[in-house]
Short mmCIF file of C-alpha atoms in Angstrom, two decimals:
data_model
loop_
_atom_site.label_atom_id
_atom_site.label_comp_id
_atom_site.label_asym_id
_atom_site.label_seq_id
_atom_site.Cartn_x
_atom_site.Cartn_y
_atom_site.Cartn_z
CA UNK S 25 0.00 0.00 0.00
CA UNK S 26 0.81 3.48 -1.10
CA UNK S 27 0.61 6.46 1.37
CA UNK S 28 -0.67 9.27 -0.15
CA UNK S 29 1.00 12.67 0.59
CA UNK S 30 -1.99 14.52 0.82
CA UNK S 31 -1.76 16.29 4.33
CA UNK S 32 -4.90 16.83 6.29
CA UNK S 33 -5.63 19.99 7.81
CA UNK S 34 -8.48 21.15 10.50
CA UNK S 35 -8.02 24.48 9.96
CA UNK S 36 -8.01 27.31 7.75
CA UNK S 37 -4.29 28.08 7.49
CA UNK S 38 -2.93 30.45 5.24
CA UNK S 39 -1.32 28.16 2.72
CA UNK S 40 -4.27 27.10 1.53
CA UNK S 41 -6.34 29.26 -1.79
CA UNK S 42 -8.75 31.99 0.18
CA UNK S 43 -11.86 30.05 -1.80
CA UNK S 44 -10.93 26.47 -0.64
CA UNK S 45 -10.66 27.50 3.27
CA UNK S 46 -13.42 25.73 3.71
CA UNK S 47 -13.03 24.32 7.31
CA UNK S 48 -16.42 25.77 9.50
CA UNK S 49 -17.98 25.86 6.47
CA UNK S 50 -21.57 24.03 6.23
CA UNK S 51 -21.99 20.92 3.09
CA UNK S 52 -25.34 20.58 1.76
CA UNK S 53 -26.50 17.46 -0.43
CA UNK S 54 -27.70 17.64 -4.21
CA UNK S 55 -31.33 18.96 -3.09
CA UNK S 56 -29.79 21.49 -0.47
CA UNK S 57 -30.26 19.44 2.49
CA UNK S 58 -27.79 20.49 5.10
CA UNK S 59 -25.84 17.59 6.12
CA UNK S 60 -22.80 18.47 8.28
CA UNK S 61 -19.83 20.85 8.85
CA UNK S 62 -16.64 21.00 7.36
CA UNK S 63 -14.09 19.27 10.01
CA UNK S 64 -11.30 19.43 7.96
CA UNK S 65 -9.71 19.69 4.20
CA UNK S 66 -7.17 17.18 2.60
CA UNK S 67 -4.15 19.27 0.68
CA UNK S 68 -1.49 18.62 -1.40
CA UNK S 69 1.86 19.55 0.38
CA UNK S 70 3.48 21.36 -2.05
CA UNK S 71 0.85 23.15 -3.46
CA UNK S 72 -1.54 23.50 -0.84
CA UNK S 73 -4.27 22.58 -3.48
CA UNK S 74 -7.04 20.97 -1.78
CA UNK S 75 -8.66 17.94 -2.96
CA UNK S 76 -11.21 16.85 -0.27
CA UNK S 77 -13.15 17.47 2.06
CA UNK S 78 -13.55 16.13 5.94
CA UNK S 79 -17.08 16.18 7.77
CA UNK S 80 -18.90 13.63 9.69
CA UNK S 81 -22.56 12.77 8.72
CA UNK S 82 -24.92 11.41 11.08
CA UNK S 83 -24.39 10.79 14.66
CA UNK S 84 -26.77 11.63 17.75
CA UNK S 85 -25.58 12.39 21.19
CA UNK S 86 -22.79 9.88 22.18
CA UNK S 87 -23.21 8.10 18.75
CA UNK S 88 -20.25 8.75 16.46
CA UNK S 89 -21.15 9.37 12.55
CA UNK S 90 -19.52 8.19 9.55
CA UNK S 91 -16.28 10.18 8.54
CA UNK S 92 -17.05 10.85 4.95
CA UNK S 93 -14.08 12.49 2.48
CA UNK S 94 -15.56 13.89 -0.28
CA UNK S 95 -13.75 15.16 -3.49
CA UNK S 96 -13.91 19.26 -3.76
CA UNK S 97 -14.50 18.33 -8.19
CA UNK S 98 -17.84 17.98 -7.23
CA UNK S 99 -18.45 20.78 -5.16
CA UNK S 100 -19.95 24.04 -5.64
CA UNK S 101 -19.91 27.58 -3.96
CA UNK S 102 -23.54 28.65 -2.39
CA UNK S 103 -21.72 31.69 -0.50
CA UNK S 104 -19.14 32.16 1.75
CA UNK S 105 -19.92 29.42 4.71
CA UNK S 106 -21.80 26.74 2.40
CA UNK S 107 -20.51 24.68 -0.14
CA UNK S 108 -22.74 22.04 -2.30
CA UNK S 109 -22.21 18.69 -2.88
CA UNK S 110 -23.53 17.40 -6.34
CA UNK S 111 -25.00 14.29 -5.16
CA UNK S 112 -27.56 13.36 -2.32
CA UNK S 113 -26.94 12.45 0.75
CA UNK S 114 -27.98 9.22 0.63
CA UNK S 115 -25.01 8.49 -1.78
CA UNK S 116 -22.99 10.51 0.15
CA UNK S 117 -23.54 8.20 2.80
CA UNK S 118 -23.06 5.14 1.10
CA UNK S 119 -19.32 6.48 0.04
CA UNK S 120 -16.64 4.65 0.85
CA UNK S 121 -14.53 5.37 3.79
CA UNK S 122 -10.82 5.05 4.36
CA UNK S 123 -9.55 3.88 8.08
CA UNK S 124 -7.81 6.56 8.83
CA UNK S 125 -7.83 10.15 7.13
CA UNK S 126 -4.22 11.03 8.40
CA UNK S 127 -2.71 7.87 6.97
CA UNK S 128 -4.58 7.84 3.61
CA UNK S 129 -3.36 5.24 1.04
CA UNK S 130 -3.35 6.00 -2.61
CA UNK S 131 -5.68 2.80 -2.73
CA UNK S 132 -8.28 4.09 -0.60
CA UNK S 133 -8.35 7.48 -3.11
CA UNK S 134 -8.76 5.45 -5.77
CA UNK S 135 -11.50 3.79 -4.80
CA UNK S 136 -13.18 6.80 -3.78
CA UNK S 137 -12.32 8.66 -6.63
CA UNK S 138 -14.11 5.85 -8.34
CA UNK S 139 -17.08 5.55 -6.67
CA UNK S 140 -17.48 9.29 -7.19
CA UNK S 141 -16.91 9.04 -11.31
CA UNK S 142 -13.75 10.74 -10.86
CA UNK S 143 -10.13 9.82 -12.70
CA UNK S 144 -6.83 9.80 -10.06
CA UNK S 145 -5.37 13.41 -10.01
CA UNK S 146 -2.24 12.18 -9.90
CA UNK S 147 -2.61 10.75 -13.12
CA UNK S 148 -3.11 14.32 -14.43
CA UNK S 149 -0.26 15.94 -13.02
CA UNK S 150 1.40 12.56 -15.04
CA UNK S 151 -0.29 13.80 -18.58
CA UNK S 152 0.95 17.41 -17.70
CA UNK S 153 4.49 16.69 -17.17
CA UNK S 154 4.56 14.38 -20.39
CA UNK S 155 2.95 17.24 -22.37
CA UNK S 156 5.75 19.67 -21.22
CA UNK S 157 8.78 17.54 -21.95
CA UNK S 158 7.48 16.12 -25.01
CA UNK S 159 7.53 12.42 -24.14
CA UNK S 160 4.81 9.82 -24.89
CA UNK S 161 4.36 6.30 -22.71
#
């Protein structure tokens, strides 16, 4: 297994882009249901570039809820303190979920990624750097 360098950061600091300090902010499904607060964004180290999101839905009293990460591709801006997620909640809550957010494998994003309909970011950065020195696989 793979680490992933993504670091994971529960607050707002000034590395990060001012429109993805999202930490405190509220997530609300597809249909604008609110479903949790923002506990915590996971960034790339270098660039600071965020590419999930930490909050915990569900829960009641001494019940803990279901960490859910949640790619920021499929997020969008409803003002300054809520962000929307583009699918409901109950899909949300069927996402998968890694074992621990601060030791993230590159497996565990993957299969994320995938459940979400997204391609590996990494894979991008791959194409990119191809594309500027003119090599081909």
């Amino acid at each position: 297994m793979t680490l992933s360098p993504l670091r994971y950061h529960d607050d707002n600091v000034y590395d990060l882009r001012s429109e993805e300090r999202l930490v405190g902010s509220y997530v609300y499904d597809k249909d604008l249901r609110e479903m949790a607060r923002i506990r915590g964004v996971l960034a790339e180290p270098d660039t600071h570039r965020v590419r999930y999101i930490v909050f915990i839905e569900g829960g009641f009293l001494s019940t803990r809820g279901k960490t859910v990460i949640f790619p920021i591709d499929h997020l969008a801006t409803i003002d300054s303190a809520k962000v929307q997620a583009q699918y409901t909640r109950e899909a949300i809550q069927q996402a998968p979920t890694p074992e621990d957010i601060e030791a993230l494998t590159r497996e565990e994003e993957q299969v994320i990624l995938s459940y979400f309909d997204l391609e590996p970011y990494w894979d991008e950065s791959a194409e990119v750097d191809q594309i500027d020195t003119g090599s081909e696989s």
